[in-house]
mmCIF file of C-alpha atoms and ligand atoms in Angstrom:
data_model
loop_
_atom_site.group_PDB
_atom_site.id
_atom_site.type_symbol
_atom_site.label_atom_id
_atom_site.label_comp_id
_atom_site.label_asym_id
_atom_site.label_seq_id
_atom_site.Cartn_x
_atom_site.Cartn_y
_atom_site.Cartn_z
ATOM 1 C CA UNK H 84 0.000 0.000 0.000
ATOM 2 C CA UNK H 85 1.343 3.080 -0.937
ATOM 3 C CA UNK H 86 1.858 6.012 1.904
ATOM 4 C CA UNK H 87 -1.204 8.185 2.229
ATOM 5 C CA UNK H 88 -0.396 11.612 0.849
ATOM 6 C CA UNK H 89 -0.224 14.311 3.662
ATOM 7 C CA UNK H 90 -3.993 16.116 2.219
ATOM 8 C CA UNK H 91 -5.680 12.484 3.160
ATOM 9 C CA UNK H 92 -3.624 12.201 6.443
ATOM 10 C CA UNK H 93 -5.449 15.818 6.869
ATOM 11 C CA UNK H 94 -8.945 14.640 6.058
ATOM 12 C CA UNK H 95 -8.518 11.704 8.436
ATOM 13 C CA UNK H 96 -7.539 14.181 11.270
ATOM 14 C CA UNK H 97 -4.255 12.829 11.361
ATOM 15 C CA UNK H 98 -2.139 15.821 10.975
ATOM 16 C CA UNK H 99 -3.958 19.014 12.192
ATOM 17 C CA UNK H 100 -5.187 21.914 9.994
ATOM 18 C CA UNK H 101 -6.906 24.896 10.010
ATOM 19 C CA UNK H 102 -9.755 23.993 8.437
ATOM 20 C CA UNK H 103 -11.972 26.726 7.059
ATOM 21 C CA UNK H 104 -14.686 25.143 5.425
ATOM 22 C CA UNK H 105 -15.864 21.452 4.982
ATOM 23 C CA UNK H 106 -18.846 19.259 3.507
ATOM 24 C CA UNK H 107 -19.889 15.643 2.142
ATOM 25 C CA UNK H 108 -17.129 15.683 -0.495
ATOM 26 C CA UNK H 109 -14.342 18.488 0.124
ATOM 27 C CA UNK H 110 -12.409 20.105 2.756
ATOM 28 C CA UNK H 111 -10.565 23.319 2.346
ATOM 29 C CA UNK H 112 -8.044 24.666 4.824
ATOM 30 C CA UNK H 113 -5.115 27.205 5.038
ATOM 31 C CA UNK H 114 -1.702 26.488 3.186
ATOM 32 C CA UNK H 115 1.152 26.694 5.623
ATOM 33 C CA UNK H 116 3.145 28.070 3.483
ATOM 34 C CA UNK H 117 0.569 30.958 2.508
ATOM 35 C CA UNK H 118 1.828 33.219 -1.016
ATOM 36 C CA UNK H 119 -0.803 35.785 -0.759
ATOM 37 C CA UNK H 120 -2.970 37.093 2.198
ATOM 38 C CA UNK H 121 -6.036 34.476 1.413
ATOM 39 C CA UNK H 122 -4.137 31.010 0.598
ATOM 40 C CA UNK H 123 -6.553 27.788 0.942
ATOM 41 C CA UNK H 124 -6.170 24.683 -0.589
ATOM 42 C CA UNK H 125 -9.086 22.966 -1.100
ATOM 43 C CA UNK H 126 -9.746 18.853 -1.647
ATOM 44 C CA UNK H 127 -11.903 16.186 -2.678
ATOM 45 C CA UNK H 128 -12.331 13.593 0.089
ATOM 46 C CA UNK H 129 -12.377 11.211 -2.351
ATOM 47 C CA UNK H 130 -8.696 10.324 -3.448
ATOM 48 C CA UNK H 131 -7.659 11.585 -6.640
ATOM 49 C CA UNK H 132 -4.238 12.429 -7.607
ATOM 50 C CA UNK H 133 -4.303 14.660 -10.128
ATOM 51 C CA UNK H 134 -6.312 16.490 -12.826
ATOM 52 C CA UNK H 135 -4.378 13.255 -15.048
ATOM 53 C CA UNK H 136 -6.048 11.104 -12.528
ATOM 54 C CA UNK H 137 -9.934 12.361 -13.139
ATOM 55 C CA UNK H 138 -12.147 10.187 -14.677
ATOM 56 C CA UNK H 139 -15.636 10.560 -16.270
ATOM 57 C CA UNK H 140 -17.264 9.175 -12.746
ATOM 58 C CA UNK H 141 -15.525 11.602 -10.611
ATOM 59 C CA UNK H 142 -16.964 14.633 -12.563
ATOM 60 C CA UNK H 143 -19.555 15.328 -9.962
ATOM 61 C CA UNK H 144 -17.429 15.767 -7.064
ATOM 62 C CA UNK H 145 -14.956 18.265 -9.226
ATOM 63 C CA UNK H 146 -17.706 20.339 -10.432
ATOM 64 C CA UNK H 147 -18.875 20.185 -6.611
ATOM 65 C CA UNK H 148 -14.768 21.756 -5.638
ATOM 66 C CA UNK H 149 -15.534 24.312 -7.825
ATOM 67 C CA UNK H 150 -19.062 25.493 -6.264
ATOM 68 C CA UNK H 151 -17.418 25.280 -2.920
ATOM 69 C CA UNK H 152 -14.791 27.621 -4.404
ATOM 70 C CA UNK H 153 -17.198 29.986 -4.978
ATOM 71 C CA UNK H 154 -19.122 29.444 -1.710
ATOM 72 C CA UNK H 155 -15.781 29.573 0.151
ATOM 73 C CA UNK H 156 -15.233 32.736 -1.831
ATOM 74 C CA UNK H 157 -18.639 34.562 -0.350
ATOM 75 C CA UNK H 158 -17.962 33.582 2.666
ATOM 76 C CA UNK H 159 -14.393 35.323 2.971
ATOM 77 C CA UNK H 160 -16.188 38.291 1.197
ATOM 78 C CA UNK H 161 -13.584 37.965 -1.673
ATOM 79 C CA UNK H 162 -15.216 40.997 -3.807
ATOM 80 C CA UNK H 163 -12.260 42.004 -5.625
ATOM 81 C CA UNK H 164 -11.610 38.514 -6.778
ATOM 82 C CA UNK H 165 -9.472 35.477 -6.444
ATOM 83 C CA UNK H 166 -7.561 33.071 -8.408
ATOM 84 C CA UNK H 167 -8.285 29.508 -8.497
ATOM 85 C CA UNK H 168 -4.953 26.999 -9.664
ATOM 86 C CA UNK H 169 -4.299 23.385 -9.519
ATOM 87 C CA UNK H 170 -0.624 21.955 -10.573
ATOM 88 C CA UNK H 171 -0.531 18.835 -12.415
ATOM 89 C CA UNK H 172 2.435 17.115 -12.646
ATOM 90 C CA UNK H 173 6.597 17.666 -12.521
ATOM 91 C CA UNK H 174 6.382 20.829 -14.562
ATOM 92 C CA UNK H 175 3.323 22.643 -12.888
ATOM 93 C CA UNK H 176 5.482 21.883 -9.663
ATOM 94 C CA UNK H 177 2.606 19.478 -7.993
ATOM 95 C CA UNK H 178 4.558 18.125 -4.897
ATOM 96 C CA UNK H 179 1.002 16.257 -2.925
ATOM 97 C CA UNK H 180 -0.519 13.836 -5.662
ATOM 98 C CA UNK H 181 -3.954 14.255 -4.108
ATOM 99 C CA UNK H 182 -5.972 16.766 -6.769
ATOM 100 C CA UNK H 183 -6.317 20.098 -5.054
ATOM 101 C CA UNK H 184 -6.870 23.549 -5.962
ATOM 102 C CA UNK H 185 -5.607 26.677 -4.455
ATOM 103 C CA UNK H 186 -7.378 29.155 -3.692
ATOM 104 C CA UNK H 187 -5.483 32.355 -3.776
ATOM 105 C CA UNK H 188 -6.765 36.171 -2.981
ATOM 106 C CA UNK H 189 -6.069 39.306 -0.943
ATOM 107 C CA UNK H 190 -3.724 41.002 -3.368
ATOM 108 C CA UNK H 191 -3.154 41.581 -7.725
ATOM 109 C CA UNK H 192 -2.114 38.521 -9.113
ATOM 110 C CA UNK H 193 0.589 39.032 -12.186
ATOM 111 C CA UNK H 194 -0.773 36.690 -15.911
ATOM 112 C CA UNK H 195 1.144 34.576 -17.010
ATOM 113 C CA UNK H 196 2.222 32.883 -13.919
ATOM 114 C CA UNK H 197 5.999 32.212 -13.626
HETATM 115 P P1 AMP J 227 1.292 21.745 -5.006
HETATM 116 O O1 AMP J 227 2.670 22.229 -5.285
HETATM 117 O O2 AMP J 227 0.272 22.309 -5.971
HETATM 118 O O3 AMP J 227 1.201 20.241 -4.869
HETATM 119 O O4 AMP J 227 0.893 22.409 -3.629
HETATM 120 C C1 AMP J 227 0.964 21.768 -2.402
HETATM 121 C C2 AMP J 227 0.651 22.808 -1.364
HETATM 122 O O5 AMP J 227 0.354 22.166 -0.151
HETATM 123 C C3 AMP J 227 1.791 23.791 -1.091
HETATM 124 O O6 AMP J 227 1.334 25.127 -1.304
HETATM 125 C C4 AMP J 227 2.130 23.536 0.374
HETATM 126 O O7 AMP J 227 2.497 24.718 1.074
HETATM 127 C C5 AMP J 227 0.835 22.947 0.899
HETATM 128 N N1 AMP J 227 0.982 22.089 2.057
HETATM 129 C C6 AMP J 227 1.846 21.047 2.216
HETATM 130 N N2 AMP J 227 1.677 20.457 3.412
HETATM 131 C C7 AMP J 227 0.681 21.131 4.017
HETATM 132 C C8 AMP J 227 0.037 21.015 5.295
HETATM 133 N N3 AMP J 227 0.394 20.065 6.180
HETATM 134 N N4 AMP J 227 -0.946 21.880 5.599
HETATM 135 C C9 AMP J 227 -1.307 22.844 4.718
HETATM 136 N N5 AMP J 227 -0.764 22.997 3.495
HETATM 137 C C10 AMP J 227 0.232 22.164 3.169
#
């Protein structure tokens, strides 16, 4: 069995985190390594890796991230926006193969990312 990834070691309470919002299917807490005032990351409880890892049965649950996004969003009062990013793979620099997106707000964010 491989090692479970540090996100699912989170939903299981294992590690601690501060959670900040949380339903049937996702979990979204703070990064601790936060690059802009508002940093979340935010998961399905349902082990995926990556965006690679998705298939057709799983859409559901990654349409349902993306309305928590926005939910998490109102509830922060994120008016002036926010940027939503998931890394897939060596070059996108994903380092926890469970599928997560950041959630990222509280200042300008530069396009195209470096
Ligand atoms: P990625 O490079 O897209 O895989 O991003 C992984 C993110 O998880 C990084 O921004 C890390 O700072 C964050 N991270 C790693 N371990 C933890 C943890 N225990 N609690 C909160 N965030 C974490």
């Amino acid at each position: 069995m491989a090692e479970p990834t540090i996100f699912k070691r989170i939903i299981d309470r294992e590690i601690p985190a501060k959670i900040v919002y949380e339903d049937d299917f996702c979990l979204a807490f703070e990064d601790i390594n936060p690059r802009a005032p508002v940093h979340l990351i935010l998961i399905p409880k349902q082990e995926i890796a990556s965006v690679d890892a998705i298939s057709p049965e799983d859409v559901p649950v990654v349409g349902h991230l993306l309305l928590a996004a926005r939910t998490i969003a109102q509830q922060l009062g994120l008016t002036n926006g926010y940027r939503l990013v998931t890394n897939c793979g060596k070059d996108a620099g994903q380092e926890v193969m469970h599928l997560h997106f950041h959630l990222l707000a509280g200042r300008p964010f530069s396009w195209p990312p470096g």
